[in-house]
Amino acid sequence: MPPTSIAIIGAGIGGLALAAALRGQGMRVRIYEQAGGFGRVGAGIQMSPNAVRVLRALGLEGRVRATAFAPPNWANRAWDTGEMLFDLELGAAAQARYGAPYLLMHRADLHEALLSAVDPSEIDFGRRLVDLSQDDAAVSLLFADGSVAHADVVIGADGVHSRTRELLFGAQAPNLSGRVAYRATFPAALMGDHRVDGASTKYWGPDRHIVIYPVNAAQDEIYFVTSVPEPDWTRESWSAEGDVGQLRAAFAGFHPQVQRVLAACPKVHKWAILERDPMASWAVGRVALLGDACHPMTPYMAQGAASAMEDALVLARLLGEASGAGRGEIGQVFARFEAARQERTARLQLTSHGNQFMRGPTDASWVYGYDAAAAG
Ligand SMILES: Cc1cc2nc3c(=O)[nH]c(=O)nc-3n(C[C@H](O)[C@H](O)[C@H](O)COP(=O)(O)OP(=O)(O)OC[C@H]3O[C@@H](n4cnc5c(N)ncnc54)[C@H](O)[C@@H]3O)c2cc1C
């Protein structure tokens, strides 16, 4: 049975990318999002060349390039002396080597770009999935507000705490890393005469690190994200605030540039870093998972959103092919999706877990050179 109606659970990065990719093929979707609307959360996001290739396929590369910062290099430095451990040349070199630029941007700018490629009337806000059932013909969805919806095919793009995943495979708590990400965006002007050094820079400490970069082409807004051991903190929430004093103390002794950035930062959010082990299967019957719902990873390689977007492009193409002339069962589509994506995402999960990527000389081409448009 070819898919005729597709429901997506979650209007995050993966869900929106899937809706945009399906729209590009003339396919309509219904997106069910638990939130009442979208807010501008203070966070940056790295879009590596493999992610920018997806944005290109969605017709969004020009839009994001107009405002994002394209760093000339990815500087990996020692935490205290600032000695360069590994300097990956980006800019024109990234374009030549990986076929697309490396871009740094505000997370909300990425979200807005993806949203611009989706028909807004396809998004239902305030719809939190609580249950689903399926038979050979269709899937029924039950939401927290008591409403019910039906679709031929359902894609759970509902993040690391995916309810869809739980309903398909049973409840399983994510792996707590015992570490937290403090993160903040703030005006560069708060640093006075000091600037961040026009790159994406990671300061590697013995048991913690911090990544710092500007989030726009004007370089007037700065972002940082950390990984710090704090086993007692298990909240993973966009609204949880951290203690700036505690954060500064955690990085005492780091390079003066780190101290300056943290001294200028007025407030900070705090996020428990979660991950899961790779899964053997991502689909049951007419329902499949995508993005963090099936392969959440630590943020250390900046590949979570990138791989959710890669999933979206691959899955949209496979669904599009199946809808063409009534070819293929949906189970075969999902099997092809898993075959195309599981090996790569498992490798990303495991490599990211180890947090050694680019600590020293690294060939990043298996990550950045991937072209989702040609995969599957
Ligand atoms: C500190 C940090 C830094 C990161 N930096 C980067 C980076 O630089 N580059 C990168 O590529 N990745 C990065 N990531 C990873 C990236 O944020 C995630 O991998 C990405 O957001 C996953 O997208 P997703 O669509 O799968 O899930 P999400 O973006 O989490 O979206 C899930 C959506 O589903 C909705 N939802 C949840 N449950 C339900 C339900 N029951 N019913 C309806 N809707 C529901 C949610 O409200 C949300 O809108 C970072 C992550 C962290 C924690």
Tab-separated table of C-alpha atoms and ligand atoms in Angstrom:
chain	number	residue	atom	x	y	z
A	1	MET	CA	0.000	0.000	0.000
A	2	PRO	CA	1.642	3.322	-1.009
A	3	PRO	CA	1.603	6.041	1.627
A	4	THR	CA	-1.077	8.623	0.936
A	5	SER	CA	-1.255	10.474	4.250
A	6	ILE	CA	1.802	11.052	6.388
A	7	ALA	CA	1.788	12.297	9.980
A	8	ILE	CA	4.955	13.607	11.637
A	9	ILE	CA	5.201	13.741	15.429
A	10	GLY	CA	7.356	16.727	16.425
A	11	ALA	CA	8.173	19.996	14.663
A	12	GLY	CA	11.817	20.018	15.698
A	13	ILE	CA	14.710	20.091	13.268
A	14	GLY	CA	14.160	16.579	11.927
A	15	GLY	CA	10.378	16.838	11.665
A	16	LEU	CA	10.500	20.168	9.842
A	17	ALA	CA	13.264	18.953	7.518
A	18	LEU	CA	11.165	15.903	6.638
A	19	ALA	CA	8.060	18.009	5.980
A	20	ALA	CA	10.109	20.366	3.801
A	21	ALA	CA	11.692	17.506	1.857
A	22	LEU	CA	8.319	15.825	1.280
A	23	ARG	CA	6.809	19.128	0.212
A	24	GLY	CA	9.594	19.416	-2.357
A	25	GLN	CA	8.237	16.198	-3.825
A	26	GLY	CA	4.677	17.475	-3.853
A	27	MET	CA	3.641	15.445	-0.797
A	28	ARG	CA	1.505	16.855	2.001
A	29	VAL	CA	1.940	16.019	5.690
A	30	ARG	CA	0.337	16.772	9.042
A	31	ILE	CA	2.779	17.712	11.815
A	32	TYR	CA	1.704	17.305	15.443
A	33	GLU	CA	3.798	19.363	17.870
A	34	GLN	CA	3.335	19.306	21.638
A	35	ALA	CA	4.483	22.921	22.165
A	36	GLY	CA	2.033	25.787	21.821
A	37	GLY	CA	4.413	27.625	19.449
A	38	PHE	CA	8.076	28.288	18.776
A	39	GLY	CA	10.351	30.506	20.899
A	40	ARG	CA	13.856	31.880	20.255
A	41	VAL	CA	15.983	29.796	22.613
A	42	GLY	CA	19.496	31.136	23.187
A	43	ALA	CA	21.715	28.580	21.496
A	44	GLY	CA	24.029	28.333	18.543
A	45	ILE	CA	24.216	25.401	16.176
A	46	GLN	CA	26.944	24.164	13.898
A	47	MET	CA	25.880	23.122	10.433
A	48	SER	CA	28.727	21.061	9.048
A	49	PRO	CA	29.004	20.591	5.260
A	50	ASN	CA	26.943	17.375	5.311
A	51	ALA	CA	24.113	19.339	6.974
A	52	VAL	CA	24.501	22.274	4.584
A	53	ARG	CA	24.093	19.807	1.697
A	54	VAL	CA	20.664	18.940	3.128
A	55	LEU	CA	19.802	22.636	3.400
A	56	ARG	CA	20.886	22.952	-0.246
A	57	ALA	CA	18.556	20.133	-1.278
A	58	LEU	CA	15.731	21.918	0.558
A	59	GLY	CA	16.490	25.179	-1.266
A	60	LEU	CA	17.625	26.886	1.948
A	61	GLU	CA	21.394	27.174	1.539
A	62	GLY	CA	21.294	30.747	0.227
A	63	ARG	CA	19.033	31.878	3.049
A	64	VAL	CA	21.232	30.526	5.830
A	65	ARG	CA	24.488	31.578	4.154
A	66	ALA	CA	23.247	35.168	4.098
A	67	THR	CA	23.256	35.433	7.906
A	68	ALA	CA	25.422	32.586	9.232
A	69	PHE	CA	29.091	32.848	10.118
A	70	ALA	CA	31.403	30.771	7.899
A	71	PRO	CA	34.509	30.234	10.060
A	72	PRO	CA	37.900	30.047	8.343
A	73	ASN	CA	38.961	27.166	10.588
A	74	TRP	CA	38.029	24.797	13.407
A	75	ALA	CA	40.569	25.435	16.133
A	76	ASN	CA	41.163	22.709	18.720
A	77	ARG	CA	43.258	24.113	21.547
A	78	ALA	CA	44.757	22.982	24.828
A	79	TRP	CA	42.604	24.140	27.742
A	80	ASP	CA	45.308	26.108	29.577
A	81	THR	CA	48.023	27.281	27.175
A	82	GLY	CA	45.764	27.580	24.138
A	83	GLU	CA	48.307	25.594	22.116
A	84	MET	CA	46.804	24.449	18.827
A	85	LEU	CA	46.197	20.679	18.954
A	86	PHE	CA	44.510	20.400	15.590
A	87	ASP	CA	43.497	23.142	13.188
A	88	LEU	CA	41.031	22.104	10.513
A	89	GLU	CA	40.983	24.583	7.677
A	90	LEU	CA	37.427	25.461	6.638
A	91	GLY	CA	36.219	28.386	4.477
A	92	ALA	CA	37.011	27.761	0.797
A	93	ALA	CA	38.908	24.591	1.791
A	94	ALA	CA	35.722	23.061	3.254
A	95	GLN	CA	33.806	23.970	0.139
A	96	ALA	CA	36.451	22.317	-2.050
A	97	ARG	CA	36.974	19.246	0.138
A	98	TYR	CA	33.421	18.481	1.262
A	99	GLY	CA	31.330	20.183	-1.428
A	100	ALA	CA	29.656	22.630	0.960
A	101	PRO	CA	30.629	25.251	3.539
A	102	TYR	CA	30.777	24.872	7.321
A	103	LEU	CA	28.324	27.338	8.901
A	104	LEU	CA	27.694	28.550	12.449
A	105	MET	CA	24.343	30.096	13.275
A	106	HIS	CA	21.715	30.775	15.861
A	107	ARG	CA	19.563	27.719	16.391
A	108	ALA	CA	16.418	29.791	15.915
A	109	ASP	CA	17.684	30.988	12.516
A	110	LEU	CA	18.010	27.367	11.413
A	111	HIS	CA	14.564	26.575	12.761
A	112	GLU	CA	13.044	29.590	10.986
A	113	ALA	CA	14.741	28.632	7.724
A	114	LEU	CA	13.322	25.106	7.918
A	115	LEU	CA	9.923	26.507	8.863
A	116	SER	CA	9.956	28.741	5.784
A	117	ALA	CA	10.048	25.609	3.615
A	118	VAL	CA	6.989	24.092	5.323
A	119	ASP	CA	3.351	24.978	4.779
A	120	PRO	CA	2.387	26.521	8.174
A	121	SER	CA	-1.155	25.194	7.843
A	122	GLU	CA	0.285	21.675	8.104
A	123	ILE	CA	1.426	22.199	11.728
A	124	ASP	CA	-0.915	21.471	14.639
A	125	PHE	CA	0.479	22.978	17.845
A	126	GLY	CA	-0.489	21.856	21.335
A	127	ARG	CA	-0.882	18.222	20.235
A	128	ARG	CA	1.156	15.914	22.486
A	129	LEU	CA	1.098	12.317	21.337
A	130	VAL	CA	0.221	9.939	24.157
A	131	ASP	CA	-0.808	6.732	22.391
A	132	LEU	CA	-1.034	5.058	19.022
A	133	SER	CA	-2.449	1.906	17.506
A	134	GLN	CA	-2.160	0.489	14.020
A	135	ASP	CA	-3.501	-2.215	11.743
A	136	ASP	CA	-2.754	-3.203	8.159
A	137	ALA	CA	-4.475	-0.131	6.762
A	138	ALA	CA	-3.750	2.838	9.021
A	139	VAL	CA	-2.412	4.292	12.262
A	140	SER	CA	-4.556	5.994	14.919
A	141	LEU	CA	-2.981	8.681	17.077
A	142	LEU	CA	-4.278	9.816	20.459
A	143	PHE	CA	-3.212	13.182	21.881
A	144	ALA	CA	-3.124	14.496	25.434
A	145	ASP	CA	-6.034	16.861	24.725
A	146	GLY	CA	-8.218	13.839	23.903
A	147	SER	CA	-8.194	14.428	20.155
A	148	VAL	CA	-7.605	11.615	17.698
A	149	ALA	CA	-6.022	11.600	14.226
A	150	HIS	CA	-5.401	8.984	11.563
A	151	ALA	CA	-2.672	8.545	8.983
A	152	ASP	CA	-1.406	5.878	6.616
A	153	VAL	CA	2.166	6.393	7.802
A	154	VAL	CA	3.562	8.010	10.952
A	155	ILE	CA	7.091	9.285	11.513
A	156	GLY	CA	8.133	9.893	15.123
A	157	ALA	CA	10.491	12.878	15.072
A	158	ASP	CA	9.819	13.610	18.738
A	159	GLY	CA	13.341	13.834	20.105
A	160	VAL	CA	15.419	12.059	22.711
A	161	HIS	CA	12.404	11.389	24.983
A	162	SER	CA	10.351	10.140	22.037
A	163	ARG	CA	6.913	8.915	23.058
A	164	THR	CA	6.635	7.250	19.647
A	165	ARG	CA	9.725	5.203	20.384
A	166	GLU	CA	8.331	4.221	23.774
A	167	LEU	CA	5.037	3.129	22.214
A	168	LEU	CA	6.819	1.041	19.586
A	169	PHE	CA	9.627	-0.468	21.621
A	170	GLY	CA	8.769	0.037	25.314
A	171	ALA	CA	10.073	2.521	27.850
A	172	GLN	CA	13.821	2.728	28.294
A	173	ALA	CA	15.527	5.581	30.122
A	174	PRO	CA	18.274	7.356	28.169
A	175	ASN	CA	21.897	6.929	29.262
A	176	LEU	CA	22.886	9.753	31.574
A	177	SER	CA	26.406	10.862	30.766
A	178	GLY	CA	26.851	12.453	34.204
A	179	ARG	CA	27.798	15.660	32.387
A	180	VAL	CA	26.065	18.940	31.671
A	181	ALA	CA	26.094	21.396	28.827
A	182	TYR	CA	26.031	24.988	29.987
A	183	ARG	CA	25.165	27.194	27.065
A	184	ALA	CA	24.455	30.832	26.326
A	185	THR	CA	24.300	33.365	23.544
A	186	PHE	CA	25.093	36.984	24.343
A	187	PRO	CA	26.143	40.235	22.577
A	188	ALA	CA	29.847	40.328	21.689
A	189	ALA	CA	29.846	43.934	22.904
A	190	LEU	CA	29.735	42.608	26.480
A	191	MET	CA	33.352	41.550	25.992
A	192	GLY	CA	34.410	45.181	25.620
A	193	ASP	CA	37.604	45.485	23.574
A	194	HIS	CA	38.078	41.724	23.439
A	195	ARG	CA	36.769	39.622	20.574
A	196	VAL	CA	36.335	35.923	20.024
A	197	ASP	CA	38.953	34.941	17.523
A	198	GLY	CA	36.839	34.561	14.383
A	199	ALA	CA	36.763	30.767	14.421
A	200	SER	CA	34.979	27.891	16.034
A	201	THR	CA	37.245	27.036	18.940
A	202	LYS	CA	37.207	24.089	21.295
A	203	TYR	CA	39.360	24.242	24.427
A	204	TRP	CA	40.064	20.648	25.455
A	205	GLY	CA	40.566	20.123	29.191
A	206	PRO	CA	41.407	16.851	30.924
A	207	ASP	CA	37.782	16.121	31.925
A	208	ARG	CA	35.787	19.032	30.441
A	209	HIS	CA	35.683	21.268	27.408
A	210	ILE	CA	34.146	24.438	26.059
A	211	VAL	CA	33.311	25.373	22.455
A	212	ILE	CA	33.037	29.068	21.546
A	213	TYR	CA	31.920	30.696	18.299
A	214	PRO	CA	30.024	33.648	16.819
A	215	VAL	CA	26.520	32.803	15.560
A	216	ASN	CA	26.176	35.337	12.762
A	217	ALA	CA	28.151	36.835	9.915
A	218	ALA	CA	28.469	40.154	11.758
A	219	GLN	CA	30.077	38.240	14.649
A	220	ASP	CA	28.223	40.436	17.110
A	221	GLU	CA	26.619	37.555	19.015
A	222	ILE	CA	28.651	34.887	20.784
A	223	TYR	CA	27.733	31.365	21.805
A	224	PHE	CA	29.429	28.830	23.982
A	225	VAL	CA	28.583	25.298	25.010
A	226	THR	CA	30.374	23.145	27.565
A	227	SER	CA	30.645	19.619	28.788
A	228	VAL	CA	31.301	19.502	32.534
A	229	PRO	CA	31.015	16.570	34.946
A	230	GLU	CA	27.993	17.092	37.212
A	231	PRO	CA	26.497	13.682	37.913
A	232	ASP	CA	23.702	15.021	40.131
A	233	TRP	CA	22.143	17.188	37.426
A	234	THR	CA	19.723	15.154	35.302
A	235	ARG	CA	17.335	17.812	33.943
A	236	GLU	CA	17.248	18.244	30.211
A	237	SER	CA	15.184	21.345	29.606
A	238	TRP	CA	15.439	24.433	27.428
A	239	SER	CA	14.269	26.568	30.352
A	240	ALA	CA	16.594	25.323	33.141
A	241	GLU	CA	19.003	28.084	34.152
A	242	GLY	CA	22.489	27.435	35.492
A	243	ASP	CA	24.595	29.356	37.983
A	244	VAL	CA	27.134	31.527	36.125
A	245	GLY	CA	29.366	31.624	39.210
A	246	GLN	CA	29.458	27.824	39.373
A	247	LEU	CA	30.225	27.708	35.658
A	248	ARG	CA	33.094	30.203	35.960
A	249	ALA	CA	34.519	28.187	38.862
A	250	ALA	CA	34.328	25.018	36.753
A	251	PHE	CA	36.596	26.680	34.173
A	252	ALA	CA	39.016	28.395	36.546
A	253	GLY	CA	42.515	27.849	35.212
A	254	PHE	CA	41.364	27.640	31.595
A	255	HIS	CA	42.937	29.931	28.996
A	256	PRO	CA	42.346	33.691	29.549
A	257	GLN	CA	40.113	33.820	26.470
A	258	VAL	CA	37.751	31.306	28.103
A	259	GLN	CA	37.782	33.357	31.297
A	260	ARG	CA	36.907	36.505	29.340
A	261	VAL	CA	33.990	34.847	27.576
A	262	LEU	CA	32.584	33.429	30.812
A	263	ALA	CA	33.127	36.707	32.670
A	264	ALA	CA	31.096	38.548	30.013
A	265	CYS	CA	28.252	36.028	29.924
A	266	PRO	CA	25.261	37.430	31.854
A	267	LYS	CA	23.239	34.231	32.268
A	268	VAL	CA	23.382	30.647	31.208
A	269	HIS	CA	21.198	27.631	30.545
A	270	LYS	CA	22.052	24.192	31.772
A	271	TRP	CA	21.230	20.906	30.070
A	272	ALA	CA	21.973	17.327	31.124
A	273	ILE	CA	23.768	15.514	28.286
A	274	LEU	CA	21.892	12.358	27.338
A	275	GLU	CA	22.480	9.644	24.795
A	276	ARG	CA	21.265	6.172	23.896
A	277	ASP	CA	22.835	3.064	22.464
A	278	PRO	CA	22.289	2.395	18.750
A	279	MET	CA	18.990	0.581	18.078
A	280	ALA	CA	18.594	-2.531	15.941
A	281	SER	CA	15.303	-1.372	14.452
A	282	TRP	CA	13.659	2.010	13.901
A	283	ALA	CA	10.245	0.940	12.643
A	284	VAL	CA	7.245	-1.205	13.493
A	285	GLY	CA	4.564	-1.656	10.854
A	286	ARG	CA	3.491	1.744	9.515
A	287	VAL	CA	5.427	3.799	12.064
A	288	ALA	CA	9.119	4.753	11.966
A	289	LEU	CA	11.452	6.980	13.956
A	290	LEU	CA	13.876	9.668	12.813
A	291	GLY	CA	16.571	11.868	14.397
A	292	ASP	CA	17.052	11.935	18.171
A	293	ALA	CA	14.031	9.652	18.561
A	294	CYS	CA	16.148	6.745	17.280
A	295	HIS	CA	19.801	7.816	17.467
A	296	PRO	CA	20.395	10.536	20.081
A	297	MET	CA	24.064	11.250	20.616
A	298	THR	CA	26.226	13.482	22.761
A	299	PRO	CA	26.700	16.924	21.161
A	300	TYR	CA	30.501	16.593	20.968
A	301	MET	CA	30.695	16.243	17.182
A	302	ALA	CA	27.777	18.619	16.485
A	303	GLN	CA	26.087	15.913	14.422
A	304	GLY	CA	22.677	15.352	16.094
A	305	ALA	CA	20.705	17.869	14.066
A	306	ALA	CA	22.833	17.192	11.001
A	307	SER	CA	21.988	13.505	11.089
A	308	ALA	CA	18.278	14.168	11.773
A	309	MET	CA	18.306	16.300	8.609
A	310	GLU	CA	20.147	13.590	6.670
A	311	ASP	CA	17.514	11.068	7.818
A	312	ALA	CA	14.791	13.424	6.622
A	313	LEU	CA	16.201	13.783	3.136
A	314	VAL	CA	16.765	10.049	2.680
A	315	LEU	CA	13.371	9.051	4.093
A	316	ALA	CA	11.500	11.663	2.044
A	317	ARG	CA	13.042	10.346	-1.143
A	318	LEU	CA	12.182	6.746	-0.279
A	319	LEU	CA	8.591	7.672	0.644
A	320	GLY	CA	8.320	9.684	-2.557
A	321	GLU	CA	9.464	6.756	-4.654
A	322	ALA	CA	6.941	4.478	-2.956
A	323	SER	CA	4.064	6.865	-3.563
A	324	GLY	CA	4.862	7.194	-7.264
A	325	ALA	CA	3.160	4.281	-8.972
A	326	GLY	CA	1.960	2.314	-5.984
A	327	ARG	CA	5.288	0.534	-5.781
A	328	GLY	CA	6.550	-1.013	-2.616
A	329	GLU	CA	5.150	-1.767	0.788
A	330	ILE	CA	5.815	0.713	3.557
A	331	GLY	CA	7.778	-1.970	5.402
A	332	GLN	CA	10.180	-2.121	2.469
A	333	VAL	CA	10.549	1.653	2.511
A	334	PHE	CA	11.469	1.592	6.185
A	335	ALA	CA	13.852	-1.322	5.668
A	336	ARG	CA	15.641	0.671	2.958
A	337	PHE	CA	15.704	3.686	5.271
A	338	GLU	CA	17.343	1.661	8.041
A	339	ALA	CA	19.777	0.079	5.608
A	340	ALA	CA	20.783	3.507	4.325
A	341	ARG	CA	21.139	5.207	7.683
A	342	GLN	CA	21.806	2.907	10.625
A	343	GLU	CA	25.482	2.184	10.085
A	344	ARG	CA	26.389	5.840	9.780
A	345	THR	CA	24.312	7.054	12.711
A	346	ALA	CA	25.615	4.262	14.978
A	347	ARG	CA	29.178	5.233	14.057
A	348	LEU	CA	28.374	8.859	14.857
A	349	GLN	CA	26.821	7.887	18.207
A	350	LEU	CA	29.825	5.813	19.194
A	351	THR	CA	32.425	8.303	17.971
A	352	SER	CA	30.643	11.187	19.621
A	353	HIS	CA	30.442	9.232	22.878
A	354	GLY	CA	34.230	8.878	22.906
A	355	ASN	CA	34.728	12.658	22.485
A	356	GLN	CA	38.096	12.427	20.743
A	357	PHE	CA	36.975	13.698	17.326
A	358	MET	CA	39.422	16.470	16.318
A	359	ARG	CA	41.321	16.398	19.582
A	360	GLY	CA	44.335	15.640	17.407
A	361	PRO	CA	44.888	15.211	13.662
A	362	THR	CA	41.625	13.836	12.278
A	363	ASP	CA	40.282	12.973	8.851
A	364	ALA	CA	36.757	14.414	9.118
A	365	SER	CA	35.760	13.539	5.571
A	366	TRP	CA	33.589	10.523	6.546
A	367	VAL	CA	31.450	12.935	8.584
A	368	TYR	CA	31.504	16.117	6.521
A	369	GLY	CA	31.773	14.603	3.041
A	370	TYR	CA	28.528	12.590	3.310
A	371	ASP	CA	25.847	13.453	0.775
A	372	ALA	CA	22.365	12.418	1.943
A	373	ALA	CA	20.953	13.248	-1.479
A	374	ALA	CA	22.999	10.383	-2.914
A	375	ALA	CA	22.482	7.902	-0.043
A	376	GLY	CA	20.050	4.972	0.065
B	1	LIG	C1	24.092	21.213	24.036
B	1	LIG	C2	23.748	20.696	22.676
B	1	LIG	C3	24.371	21.242	21.549
B	1	LIG	C4	24.089	20.746	20.266
B	1	LIG	N1	24.724	21.276	19.183
B	1	LIG	C5	24.507	20.750	17.954
B	1	LIG	C6	25.186	21.258	16.798
B	1	LIG	O1	25.966	22.224	16.892
B	1	LIG	N2	24.941	20.683	15.588
B	1	LIG	C7	24.069	19.620	15.445
B	1	LIG	O2	23.890	19.111	14.316
B	1	LIG	N3	23.395	19.127	16.531
B	1	LIG	C8	23.591	19.667	17.751
B	1	LIG	N4	22.912	19.180	18.834
B	1	LIG	C9	21.945	18.079	18.642
B	1	LIG	C10	20.603	18.570	18.144
B	1	LIG	O3	20.115	19.612	18.952
B	1	LIG	C11	19.590	17.427	18.128
B	1	LIG	O4	20.195	16.266	17.652
B	1	LIG	C12	18.416	17.779	17.241
B	1	LIG	O5	17.689	18.848	17.785
B	1	LIG	C13	17.514	16.567	17.038
B	1	LIG	O6	16.422	16.929	16.224
B	1	LIG	P1	15.063	16.137	16.339
B	1	LIG	O7	14.143	16.766	15.349
B	1	LIG	O8	15.308	14.674	16.261
B	1	LIG	O9	14.552	16.405	17.820
B	1	LIG	P2	14.165	17.792	18.484
B	1	LIG	O10	14.830	18.919	17.793
B	1	LIG	O11	14.382	17.599	19.947
B	1	LIG	O12	12.617	17.954	18.198
B	1	LIG	C14	11.648	17.112	18.782
B	1	LIG	C15	10.302	17.827	18.691
B	1	LIG	O13	9.277	16.915	19.064
B	1	LIG	C16	8.393	17.548	19.965
B	1	LIG	N5	7.779	16.487	20.783
B	1	LIG	C17	8.382	15.746	21.747
B	1	LIG	N6	7.522	14.852	22.252
B	1	LIG	C18	6.336	15.029	21.605
B	1	LIG	C19	5.054	14.389	21.673
B	1	LIG	N7	4.825	13.373	22.546
B	1	LIG	N8	4.066	14.827	20.860
B	1	LIG	C20	4.289	15.852	19.965
B	1	LIG	N9	5.488	16.491	19.864
B	1	LIG	C21	6.492	16.075	20.663
B	1	LIG	C22	9.267	18.509	20.749
B	1	LIG	O14	8.516	19.550	21.371
B	1	LIG	C23	10.200	19.022	19.656
B	1	LIG	O15	9.664	20.131	18.974
B	1	LIG	C24	23.162	19.677	20.121
B	1	LIG	C25	22.499	19.153	21.239
B	1	LIG	C26	22.796	19.643	22.505
B	1	LIG	C27	22.092	19.044	23.690
